[in-house]
Tab-separated table of C-alpha atoms in Angstrom:
chain	number	residue	atom	x	y	z
A	1	MET	CA	-1.203	-27.303	53.836
A	2	PRO	CA	-1.433	-29.568	50.740
A	3	GLN	CA	-1.755	-27.573	47.526
A	4	GLN	CA	-5.335	-28.660	46.793
A	5	ASP	CA	-6.382	-27.579	50.280
A	6	ALA	CA	-4.662	-24.226	49.744
A	7	ILE	CA	-6.487	-23.758	46.437
A	8	GLU	CA	-9.844	-24.588	48.014
A	9	HIS	CA	-9.232	-22.195	50.922
A	10	LEU	CA	-8.199	-19.417	48.534
A	11	GLU	CA	-11.231	-20.057	46.351
A	12	THR	CA	-13.722	-20.230	49.224
A	13	LEU	CA	-12.380	-17.852	51.874
A	14	GLY	CA	-10.425	-15.542	49.584
A	15	TYR	CA	-7.123	-16.332	51.316
A	16	CYS	CA	-4.997	-19.226	52.567
A	17	LEU	CA	-1.937	-19.758	54.742
A	18	ILE	CA	0.799	-22.201	53.735
A	19	GLU	CA	3.025	-22.843	56.715
A	20	ASN	CA	6.786	-23.446	56.945
A	21	VAL	CA	7.552	-23.050	53.244
A	22	ILE	CA	11.094	-21.813	53.869
A	23	SER	CA	13.259	-22.511	56.914
A	24	THR	CA	13.321	-20.201	59.917
A	25	GLU	CA	17.083	-19.868	59.353
A	26	LYS	CA	16.531	-18.484	55.869
A	27	ALA	CA	13.775	-16.185	57.118
A	28	ASP	CA	16.113	-14.852	59.823
A	29	ALA	CA	18.838	-14.179	57.247
A	30	MET	CA	16.334	-12.362	55.028
A	31	ALA	CA	15.083	-10.269	57.942
A	32	GLU	CA	18.606	-9.143	58.781
A	33	LYS	CA	19.193	-8.162	55.155
A	34	TYR	CA	15.877	-6.329	54.843
A	35	TYR	CA	16.426	-4.233	57.945
A	36	GLN	CA	19.729	-3.145	56.385
A	37	LEU	CA	18.074	-2.334	53.055
A	38	HIS	CA	15.387	-0.206	54.689
A	39	GLN	CA	17.941	1.721	56.709
A	40	ASN	CA	20.150	2.461	53.698
A	41	PRO	CA	19.409	6.082	52.653
A	42	GLU	CA	20.111	5.218	49.005
A	43	ASN	CA	17.037	2.974	48.944
A	44	ARG	CA	14.602	5.694	50.024
A	45	GLN	CA	14.068	6.464	46.346
A	46	PHE	CA	12.363	3.064	46.074
A	47	PHE	CA	10.037	3.593	49.066
A	48	GLN	CA	6.325	3.767	48.335
A	49	ASP	CA	6.381	6.819	50.617
A	50	PRO	CA	9.862	8.352	51.006
A	51	ASN	CA	8.790	9.945	54.299
A	52	ALA	CA	7.388	6.763	55.834
A	53	GLU	CA	8.732	5.736	59.211
A	54	LEU	CA	6.483	3.363	61.167
A	55	TYR	CA	5.225	1.440	58.098
A	56	GLN	CA	7.634	1.202	55.177
A	57	THR	CA	7.284	-0.413	51.749
A	58	LEU	CA	10.478	-0.860	49.735
A	59	PHE	CA	9.934	-1.689	46.054
A	60	GLY	CA	12.404	-3.483	43.804
A	61	ALA	CA	13.442	-6.258	46.193
A	62	VAL	CA	14.255	-8.481	43.232
A	63	ASN	CA	17.228	-6.216	42.408
A	64	LEU	CA	18.369	-5.816	46.005
A	65	ASP	CA	18.246	-9.333	47.404
A	66	GLU	CA	18.787	-12.666	45.679
A	67	MET	CA	17.340	-14.560	48.652
A	68	CYS	CA	13.849	-13.464	47.627
A	69	TRP	CA	14.208	-15.207	44.265
A	70	GLU	CA	13.432	-18.591	45.817
A	71	CYS	CA	10.187	-17.196	47.203
A	72	ILE	CA	9.097	-15.611	43.911
A	73	ALA	CA	9.536	-18.866	41.984
A	74	HIS	CA	8.668	-21.271	44.794
A	75	PRO	CA	6.883	-24.257	43.195
A	76	GLU	CA	4.380	-24.707	46.034
A	77	VAL	CA	3.221	-21.129	45.668
A	78	LEU	CA	3.297	-21.080	41.864
A	79	GLN	CA	1.085	-24.157	41.697
A	80	VAL	CA	-1.594	-22.253	43.582
A	81	VAL	CA	-1.053	-19.011	41.650
A	82	ARG	CA	-1.278	-20.722	38.260
A	83	HIS	CA	-4.506	-22.457	39.206
A	84	PHE	CA	-6.146	-19.021	39.368
A	85	LEU	CA	-4.134	-16.972	36.859
A	86	GLY	CA	-3.042	-19.578	34.305
A	87	ASP	CA	0.341	-20.967	33.282
A	88	SER	CA	1.452	-17.558	31.960
A	89	ALA	CA	1.114	-15.833	35.344
A	90	ARG	CA	3.960	-13.421	35.970
A	91	LEU	CA	5.495	-11.283	38.668
A	92	GLY	CA	3.949	-7.912	39.321
A	93	GLU	CA	6.267	-6.731	42.091
A	94	ALA	CA	8.288	-7.968	45.031
A	95	CYS	CA	8.635	-5.519	47.904
A	96	THR	CA	9.539	-5.632	51.571
A	97	LYS	CA	7.251	-4.286	54.288
A	98	TRP	CA	8.478	-3.230	57.711
A	99	VAL	CA	5.861	-2.633	60.425
A	100	LYS	CA	7.625	-0.965	63.340
A	101	PRO	CA	6.541	-0.812	66.989
A	102	CYS	CA	3.562	1.517	67.537
A	103	ALA	CA	2.605	1.531	63.829
A	104	PRO	CA	-1.164	2.134	63.480
A	105	GLN	CA	-3.485	-0.179	61.582
A	106	GLY	CA	-3.573	0.347	57.825
A	107	GLY	CA	-6.733	0.876	55.822
A	108	ILE	CA	-8.843	-2.102	54.759
A	109	HIS	CA	-8.805	-2.325	50.957
A	110	SER	CA	-8.790	-4.544	47.883
A	111	ASP	CA	-5.771	-4.645	45.572
A	112	SER	CA	-5.271	-2.953	42.191
A	113	THR	CA	-8.896	-1.852	41.865
A	114	HIS	CA	-8.590	1.947	41.823
A	115	ASP	CA	-9.441	2.219	38.112
A	116	LEU	CA	-11.556	-0.928	37.707
A	117	PRO	CA	-15.376	-0.737	37.423
A	118	ALA	CA	-17.384	-0.529	40.645
A	119	HIS	CA	-18.564	-4.100	40.042
A	120	LEU	CA	-15.271	-5.988	40.091
A	121	PRO	CA	-14.488	-8.825	37.652
A	122	GLU	CA	-15.390	-12.384	38.528
A	123	THR	CA	-12.156	-13.536	36.912
A	124	PRO	CA	-9.217	-13.239	39.352
A	125	TRP	CA	-6.885	-10.422	38.251
A	126	MET	CA	-4.298	-10.875	40.961
A	127	ILE	CA	-2.992	-13.302	43.541
A	128	ASN	CA	-1.053	-11.475	46.216
A	129	SER	CA	1.190	-13.023	48.840
A	130	ILE	CA	3.047	-11.987	51.939
A	131	TRP	CA	5.915	-14.051	53.287
A	132	MET	CA	6.316	-13.946	57.022
A	133	ILE	CA	9.976	-13.048	57.402
A	134	THR	CA	9.447	-12.567	61.132
A	135	ASP	CA	6.725	-14.260	63.161
A	136	PHE	CA	3.315	-12.641	62.555
A	137	THR	CA	1.320	-12.066	65.754
A	138	VAL	CA	-1.763	-10.084	66.677
A	139	GLU	CA	0.447	-7.759	68.702
A	140	ASN	CA	3.055	-6.971	66.027
A	141	GLY	CA	0.646	-6.213	63.183
A	142	ALA	CA	-0.254	-9.477	61.443
A	143	THR	CA	-2.134	-8.948	58.163
A	144	LEU	CA	-5.901	-8.596	58.606
A	145	VAL	CA	-8.286	-10.267	56.142
A	146	VAL	CA	-12.066	-10.333	55.779
A	147	PRO	CA	-13.094	-13.909	54.896
A	148	PHE	CA	-15.406	-14.324	51.869
A	149	SER	CA	-15.142	-10.610	51.014
A	150	HIS	CA	-13.856	-11.383	47.495
A	151	ASN	CA	-17.367	-12.617	46.709
A	152	ALA	CA	-18.746	-9.091	47.161
A	153	ARG	CA	-16.955	-8.091	43.940
A	154	ARG	CA	-16.616	-4.479	45.044
A	155	ARG	CA	-14.287	-2.271	46.996
A	156	PRO	CA	-15.067	-1.884	50.718
A	157	THR	CA	-17.073	1.219	51.604
A	158	GLN	CA	-16.690	3.294	54.743
A	159	SER	CA	-19.819	1.592	56.058
A	160	ASP	CA	-18.247	-1.806	55.421
A	161	ILE	CA	-15.070	-0.826	57.237
A	162	VAL	CA	-17.033	0.273	60.305
A	163	ASN	CA	-19.055	-2.940	60.488
A	164	ILE	CA	-16.687	-5.731	59.403
A	165	HIS	CA	-14.543	-7.824	61.707
A	166	PRO	CA	-11.179	-8.548	60.025
A	167	VAL	CA	-9.300	-11.664	61.084
A	168	PRO	CA	-5.558	-11.457	61.863
A	169	VAL	CA	-3.572	-14.162	60.060
A	170	CYS	CA	-0.794	-15.184	62.426
A	171	GLY	CA	2.024	-17.567	61.623
A	172	ARG	CA	5.587	-18.593	62.138
A	173	ARG	CA	8.330	-16.995	60.077
A	174	GLY	CA	8.870	-18.952	56.865
A	175	SER	CA	5.126	-19.229	56.188
A	176	VAL	CA	3.264	-17.444	53.381
A	177	LEU	CA	-0.216	-15.928	53.192
A	178	LEU	CA	-1.934	-15.737	49.799
A	179	TRP	CA	-5.120	-13.848	48.918
A	180	GLN	CA	-7.173	-12.871	45.897
A	181	GLY	CA	-6.949	-9.258	44.729
A	182	GLY	CA	-10.608	-8.700	45.590
A	183	THR	CA	-10.252	-9.879	49.193
A	184	TRP	CA	-10.547	-7.028	51.689
A	185	HIS	CA	-7.457	-6.831	53.857
A	186	GLY	CA	-5.011	-4.482	55.537
A	187	GLN	CA	-1.985	-4.207	57.769
A	188	GLY	CA	-2.628	-4.790	61.459
A	189	ALA	CA	-1.533	-2.334	64.149
A	190	ASN	CA	1.758	-3.040	65.901
A	191	THR	CA	0.741	-2.443	69.508
A	192	THR	CA	4.128	-3.405	70.961
A	193	ASN	CA	6.968	-1.151	72.022
A	194	ASP	CA	9.786	-3.418	70.905
A	195	GLN	CA	8.662	-5.966	68.278
A	196	HIS	CA	9.290	-5.478	64.559
A	197	ARG	CA	7.309	-7.202	61.819
A	198	MET	CA	9.108	-7.749	58.509
A	199	ALA	CA	7.501	-9.233	55.399
A	200	LEU	CA	8.172	-9.907	51.725
A	201	ASN	CA	5.166	-9.013	49.570
A	202	ILE	CA	5.031	-10.728	46.154
A	203	ALA	CA	2.199	-9.984	43.711
A	204	TYR	CA	1.333	-12.074	40.654
A	205	TYR	CA	-0.844	-11.085	37.690
A	206	PRO	CA	-2.162	-12.894	34.603
A	207	ALA	CA	-0.458	-12.216	31.284
A	208	TRP	CA	-3.313	-9.944	30.139
A	209	TRP	CA	-2.948	-7.501	33.051
A	210	ASN	CA	-1.582	-4.038	32.226
A	211	LEU	CA	1.332	-3.673	34.629
A	212	MET	CA	2.029	-0.091	33.531
A	213	ARG	CA	-0.855	1.074	35.735
A	214	GLU	CA	0.925	0.018	38.929
A	215	GLY	CA	2.531	3.004	40.616
A	216	GLY	CA	5.900	2.564	42.307
A	217	HIS	CA	6.700	-0.866	40.913
A	218	GLN	CA	10.266	-1.277	39.724
A	219	PRO	CA	11.771	-2.952	36.645
A	220	VAL	CA	14.107	-5.905	36.821
A	221	PHE	CA	17.540	-4.595	35.924
A	222	PRO	CA	19.199	-6.358	32.957
A	223	GLU	CA	22.206	-7.333	35.078
A	224	THR	CA	19.846	-8.849	37.660
A	225	TYR	CA	17.931	-10.756	34.991
A	226	ALA	CA	21.170	-12.188	33.565
A	227	ARG	CA	21.991	-13.853	36.907
A	228	MET	CA	18.582	-15.439	37.396
A	229	PRO	CA	17.731	-19.119	36.914
A	230	GLN	CA	15.510	-19.827	33.920
A	231	ASP	CA	12.328	-20.490	35.904
A	232	LEU	CA	12.567	-17.042	37.475
A	233	GLN	CA	13.452	-15.373	34.178
A	234	ALA	CA	10.211	-16.736	32.754
A	235	LEU	CA	8.272	-14.895	35.477
A	236	VAL	CA	9.961	-11.502	35.024
A	237	ARG	CA	11.080	-11.181	31.390
A	238	HIS	CA	8.217	-8.748	30.665
A	239	LYS	CA	9.636	-6.112	33.059
A	240	VAL	CA	13.357	-6.079	32.291
A	241	ALA	CA	14.616	-2.505	31.917
A	242	LYS	CA	17.238	-0.110	33.245
A	243	ARG	CA	14.779	2.586	34.314
A	244	ARG	CA	11.211	2.516	35.576
A	245	GLU	CA	10.041	4.942	32.884
A	246	ASP	CA	11.180	2.517	30.183
A	247	ILE	CA	8.265	0.191	30.941
A	248	TYR	CA	5.883	2.067	33.257
A	249	GLU	CA	3.717	5.076	32.449
A	250	VAL	CA	4.297	6.973	35.702
Protein backbone atom coordinates (compact mmCIF):
# COMPACT_ATOMS: atom_id res chain seq x y z
CA MET A 1 0.00 0.00 0.00
CA PRO A 2 1.51 3.40 -0.97
CA GLN A 3 2.11 5.61 2.06
CA GLN A 4 -0.56 8.18 1.16
CA ASP A 5 -3.12 5.40 0.82
CA ALA A 6 -2.06 4.03 4.21
CA ILE A 7 -2.45 7.47 5.78
CA GLU A 8 -5.91 7.92 4.28
CA HIS A 9 -7.03 4.47 5.45
CA LEU A 10 -5.71 5.14 8.96
CA GLU A 11 -7.40 8.53 9.03
CA THR A 12 -10.75 7.30 7.70
CA LEU A 13 -11.11 3.74 8.98
CA GLY A 14 -8.91 4.06 12.06
CA TYR A 15 -6.51 1.36 10.84
CA CYS A 16 -4.52 0.26 7.79
CA LEU A 17 -2.57 -2.77 6.63
CA ILE A 18 0.78 -2.40 4.86
CA GLU A 19 1.69 -5.70 3.27
CA ASN A 20 5.08 -7.40 2.80
CA VAL A 21 7.17 -4.77 4.57
CA ILE A 22 9.82 -7.28 5.65
CA SER A 23 10.67 -10.58 3.97
CA THR A 24 9.04 -13.84 5.01
CA GLU A 25 12.55 -15.17 5.70
CA LYS A 26 13.18 -12.44 8.25
CA ALA A 27 9.75 -12.96 9.79
CA ASP A 28 10.47 -16.69 10.13
CA ALA A 29 13.80 -15.97 11.84
CA MET A 30 12.09 -13.55 14.23
CA ALA A 31 9.37 -16.07 15.04
CA GLU A 32 11.94 -18.72 15.93
CA LYS A 33 13.73 -16.25 18.21
CA TYR A 34 10.52 -15.07 19.87
CA TYR A 35 9.33 -18.56 20.70
CA GLN A 36 12.68 -19.08 22.44
CA LEU A 37 12.38 -15.80 24.34
CA HIS A 38 8.89 -16.62 25.59
CA GLN A 39 9.96 -20.06 26.75
CA ASN A 40 12.99 -18.77 28.65
CA PRO A 41 12.01 -18.69 32.36
CA GLU A 42 14.29 -15.68 32.94
CA ASN A 43 12.03 -13.55 30.74
CA ARG A 44 8.87 -14.20 32.75
CA GLN A 45 9.72 -11.12 34.80
CA PHE A 46 9.00 -9.07 31.67
CA PHE A 47 5.61 -10.69 30.95
CA GLN A 48 2.56 -8.46 31.21
CA ASP A 49 1.07 -11.34 33.20
CA PRO A 50 3.70 -13.71 34.64
CA ASN A 51 1.09 -16.48 34.85
CA ALA A 52 -0.13 -16.14 31.27
CA GLU A 53 -0.09 -19.25 29.13
CA LEU A 54 -2.40 -19.14 26.10
CA TYR A 55 -1.88 -15.41 25.39
CA GLN A 56 1.49 -13.97 26.36
CA THR A 57 2.90 -10.44 26.12
CA LEU A 58 6.65 -10.06 26.59
CA PHE A 59 7.82 -6.48 27.16
CA GLY A 60 11.30 -5.15 26.44
CA ALA A 61 11.83 -6.75 23.03
CA VAL A 62 14.21 -3.95 22.10
CA ASN A 63 16.73 -5.31 24.64
CA LEU A 64 16.21 -8.95 23.73
CA ASP A 65 16.25 -8.97 19.95
CA GLU A 66 18.12 -6.74 17.52
CA MET A 67 16.01 -7.98 14.59
CA CYS A 68 13.09 -5.89 15.83
CA TRP A 69 15.13 -2.70 15.47
CA GLU A 70 14.50 -2.60 11.72
CA CYS A 71 10.76 -2.73 12.35
CA ILE A 72 10.80 0.03 14.99
CA ALA A 73 12.63 2.45 12.70
CA HIS A 74 11.22 1.24 9.39
CA PRO A 75 10.88 4.31 7.13
CA GLU A 76 7.60 3.20 5.55
CA VAL A 77 5.98 2.92 8.95
CA LEU A 78 7.57 6.05 10.41
CA GLN A 79 6.30 8.15 7.51
CA VAL A 80 2.76 7.18 8.46
CA VAL A 81 3.36 7.55 12.21
CA ARG A 82 4.88 11.02 11.86
CA HIS A 83 1.97 12.22 9.76
CA PHE A 84 -0.26 11.76 12.81
CA LEU A 85 2.13 12.31 15.73
CA GLY A 86 4.67 14.77 14.31
CA ASP A 87 8.38 14.53 13.55
CA SER A 88 9.21 14.08 17.25
CA ALA A 89 7.19 10.86 17.59
CA ARG A 90 8.98 8.30 19.72
CA LEU A 91 8.82 4.69 20.78
CA GLY A 92 6.48 3.79 23.60
CA GLU A 93 7.19 0.06 23.78
CA ALA A 94 8.06 -2.93 21.63
CA CYS A 95 6.70 -6.25 22.86
CA THR A 96 6.05 -9.69 21.44
CA LYS A 97 2.64 -11.35 21.58
CA TRP A 98 2.13 -15.09 21.35
CA VAL A 99 -1.42 -16.37 20.78
CA LYS A 100 -1.37 -20.12 21.33
CA PRO A 101 -3.84 -22.74 20.07
CA CYS A 102 -7.20 -22.58 21.90
CA ALA A 103 -6.55 -19.05 23.24
CA PRO A 104 -9.90 -17.24 23.75
CA GLN A 105 -10.72 -13.89 22.20
CA GLY A 106 -9.39 -10.87 24.08
CA GLY A 107 -11.51 -7.94 25.16
CA ILE A 108 -12.35 -5.17 22.70
CA HIS A 109 -10.73 -1.93 23.90
CA SER A 110 -9.02 1.32 22.97
CA ASP A 111 -5.38 1.92 23.87
CA SER A 112 -3.91 4.00 26.72
CA THR A 113 -7.24 5.57 27.69
CA HIS A 114 -7.73 4.28 31.25
CA ASP A 115 -7.04 7.68 32.83
CA LEU A 116 -8.12 9.96 29.97
CA PRO A 117 -11.45 11.86 30.07
CA ALA A 118 -14.58 10.00 28.98
CA HIS A 119 -14.66 12.15 25.84
CA LEU A 120 -11.36 11.21 24.22
CA PRO A 121 -9.09 13.78 22.52
CA GLU A 122 -9.52 14.56 18.86
CA THR A 123 -5.75 14.81 18.53
CA PRO A 124 -4.17 11.36 18.04
CA TRP A 125 -2.23 10.35 21.17
CA MET A 126 -0.92 7.06 19.86
CA ILE A 127 -0.31 5.06 16.72
CA ASN A 128 -0.03 1.38 17.51
CA SER A 129 1.23 -1.34 15.21
CA ILE A 130 1.42 -5.09 15.11
CA TRP A 131 3.85 -6.87 12.83
CA MET A 132 2.68 -10.21 11.56
CA ILE A 133 5.60 -12.46 12.42
CA THR A 134 3.53 -15.49 11.47
CA ASP A 135 0.63 -15.43 9.02
CA PHE A 136 -2.50 -13.89 10.59
CA THR A 137 -5.69 -15.85 9.85
CA VAL A 138 -9.22 -15.85 11.21
CA GLU A 139 -8.54 -19.26 12.72
CA ASN A 140 -5.30 -18.44 14.56
CA GLY A 141 -6.45 -15.21 16.20
CA ALA A 142 -5.88 -12.34 13.77
CA THR A 143 -6.34 -8.91 15.39
CA LEU A 144 -9.95 -7.69 15.38
CA VAL A 145 -10.74 -4.04 14.63
CA VAL A 146 -13.95 -2.01 14.53
CA PRO A 147 -13.77 0.31 11.49
CA PHE A 148 -14.53 4.01 12.12
CA SER A 149 -14.71 3.45 15.90
CA HIS A 150 -11.98 6.06 16.54
CA ASN A 151 -14.54 8.68 15.52
CA ALA A 152 -16.68 7.83 18.56
CA ARG A 153 -13.98 9.40 20.77
CA ARG A 154 -14.87 7.20 23.72
CA ARG A 155 -14.03 3.83 25.16
CA PRO A 156 -16.31 0.95 24.11
CA THR A 157 -19.09 0.15 26.57
CA GLN A 158 -20.44 -3.30 27.35
CA SER A 159 -23.42 -2.46 25.14
CA ASP A 160 -21.06 -1.58 22.29
CA ILE A 161 -19.16 -4.83 22.68
CA VAL A 162 -22.38 -6.86 22.47
CA ASN A 163 -23.60 -5.10 19.33
CA ILE A 164 -20.47 -4.39 17.25
CA HIS A 165 -19.07 -6.63 14.56
CA PRO A 166 -15.24 -6.52 14.66
CA VAL A 167 -13.35 -7.28 11.46
CA PRO A 168 -10.37 -9.68 11.54
CA VAL A 169 -7.32 -8.23 9.79
CA CYS A 170 -5.59 -11.14 8.09
CA GLY A 171 -2.26 -11.00 6.30
CA ARG A 172 0.91 -12.72 5.32
CA ARG A 173 3.86 -12.72 7.69
CA GLY A 174 6.04 -9.67 7.09
CA SER A 175 3.04 -7.33 6.91
CA VAL A 176 2.15 -4.70 9.52
CA LEU A 177 -1.19 -3.44 10.84
CA LEU A 178 -1.39 0.11 12.19
CA TRP A 179 -4.26 1.70 14.13
CA GLN A 180 -5.07 4.84 16.05
CA GLY A 181 -5.14 4.60 19.85
CA GLY A 182 -8.87 5.35 19.88
CA THR A 183 -9.76 2.54 17.47
CA TRP A 184 -11.62 -0.30 19.18
CA HIS A 185 -9.78 -3.57 18.70
CA GLY A 186 -8.76 -6.81 20.38
CA GLN A 187 -7.02 -10.12 19.94
CA GLY A 188 -8.97 -12.74 18.01
CA ALA A 189 -9.58 -16.25 19.34
CA ASN A 190 -7.21 -18.98 18.19
CA THR A 191 -9.69 -21.72 17.36
CA THR A 192 -7.07 -24.17 16.09
CA ASN A 193 -5.42 -27.04 17.92
CA ASP A 194 -2.00 -26.67 16.36
CA GLN A 195 -1.41 -23.17 14.91
CA HIS A 196 0.55 -20.49 16.77
CA ARG A 197 0.24 -16.77 16.09
CA MET A 198 3.30 -14.64 16.89
CA ALA A 199 3.42 -10.85 16.59
CA LEU A 200 5.64 -7.87 17.35
CA ASN A 201 3.65 -4.99 18.84
CA ILE A 202 5.26 -1.54 18.51
CA ALA A 203 3.57 1.55 19.97
CA TYR A 204 4.46 5.15 19.12
CA TYR A 205 3.52 8.30 21.04
CA PRO A 206 3.96 12.04 20.44
CA ALA A 207 6.68 13.84 22.37
CA TRP A 208 4.13 15.38 24.77
CA TRP A 209 2.78 12.02 25.98
CA ASN A 210 3.62 11.01 29.56
CA LEU A 211 5.18 7.58 29.15
CA MET A 212 5.51 7.07 32.91
CA ARG A 213 1.81 6.16 33.04
CA GLU A 214 2.32 3.01 30.96
CA GLY A 215 2.46 -0.05 33.18
CA GLY A 216 4.87 -2.85 32.31
CA HIS A 217 6.85 -0.97 29.67
CA GLN A 218 10.59 -1.46 29.90
CA PRO A 219 13.52 0.96 29.55
CA VAL A 220 16.14 0.68 26.85
CA PHE A 221 19.29 -0.53 28.56
CA PRO A 222 22.33 1.76 28.09
CA GLU A 223 24.35 -1.07 26.54
CA THR A 224 21.52 -1.69 24.07
CA TYR A 225 21.28 2.00 23.20
CA ALA A 226 25.04 2.17 22.55
CA ARG A 227 24.76 -0.47 19.80
CA MET A 228 21.85 1.15 18.00
CA PRO A 229 22.04 3.08 14.72
CA GLN A 230 21.41 6.81 15.07
CA ASP A 231 17.91 6.79 13.57
CA LEU A 232 16.78 4.29 16.20
CA GLN A 233 18.56 6.13 19.01
CA ALA A 234 16.53 9.21 18.12
CA LEU A 235 13.32 7.23 18.74
CA VAL A 236 14.31 5.79 22.13
CA ARG A 237 16.71 8.23 23.82
CA HIS A 238 13.96 9.37 26.22
CA LYS A 239 13.71 5.91 27.84
CA VAL A 240 17.33 4.86 28.33
CA ALA A 241 17.88 3.49 31.84
CA LYS A 242 19.19 0.46 33.69
CA ARG A 243 16.01 -0.17 35.69
CA ARG A 244 12.33 0.41 34.99
CA GLU A 245 11.88 2.43 38.19
CA ASP A 246 14.48 4.93 36.99
CA ILE A 247 12.05 6.34 34.41
CA TYR A 248 8.61 4.89 35.19
CA GLU A 249 6.39 5.60 38.18
CA VAL A 250 5.20 2.03 38.77
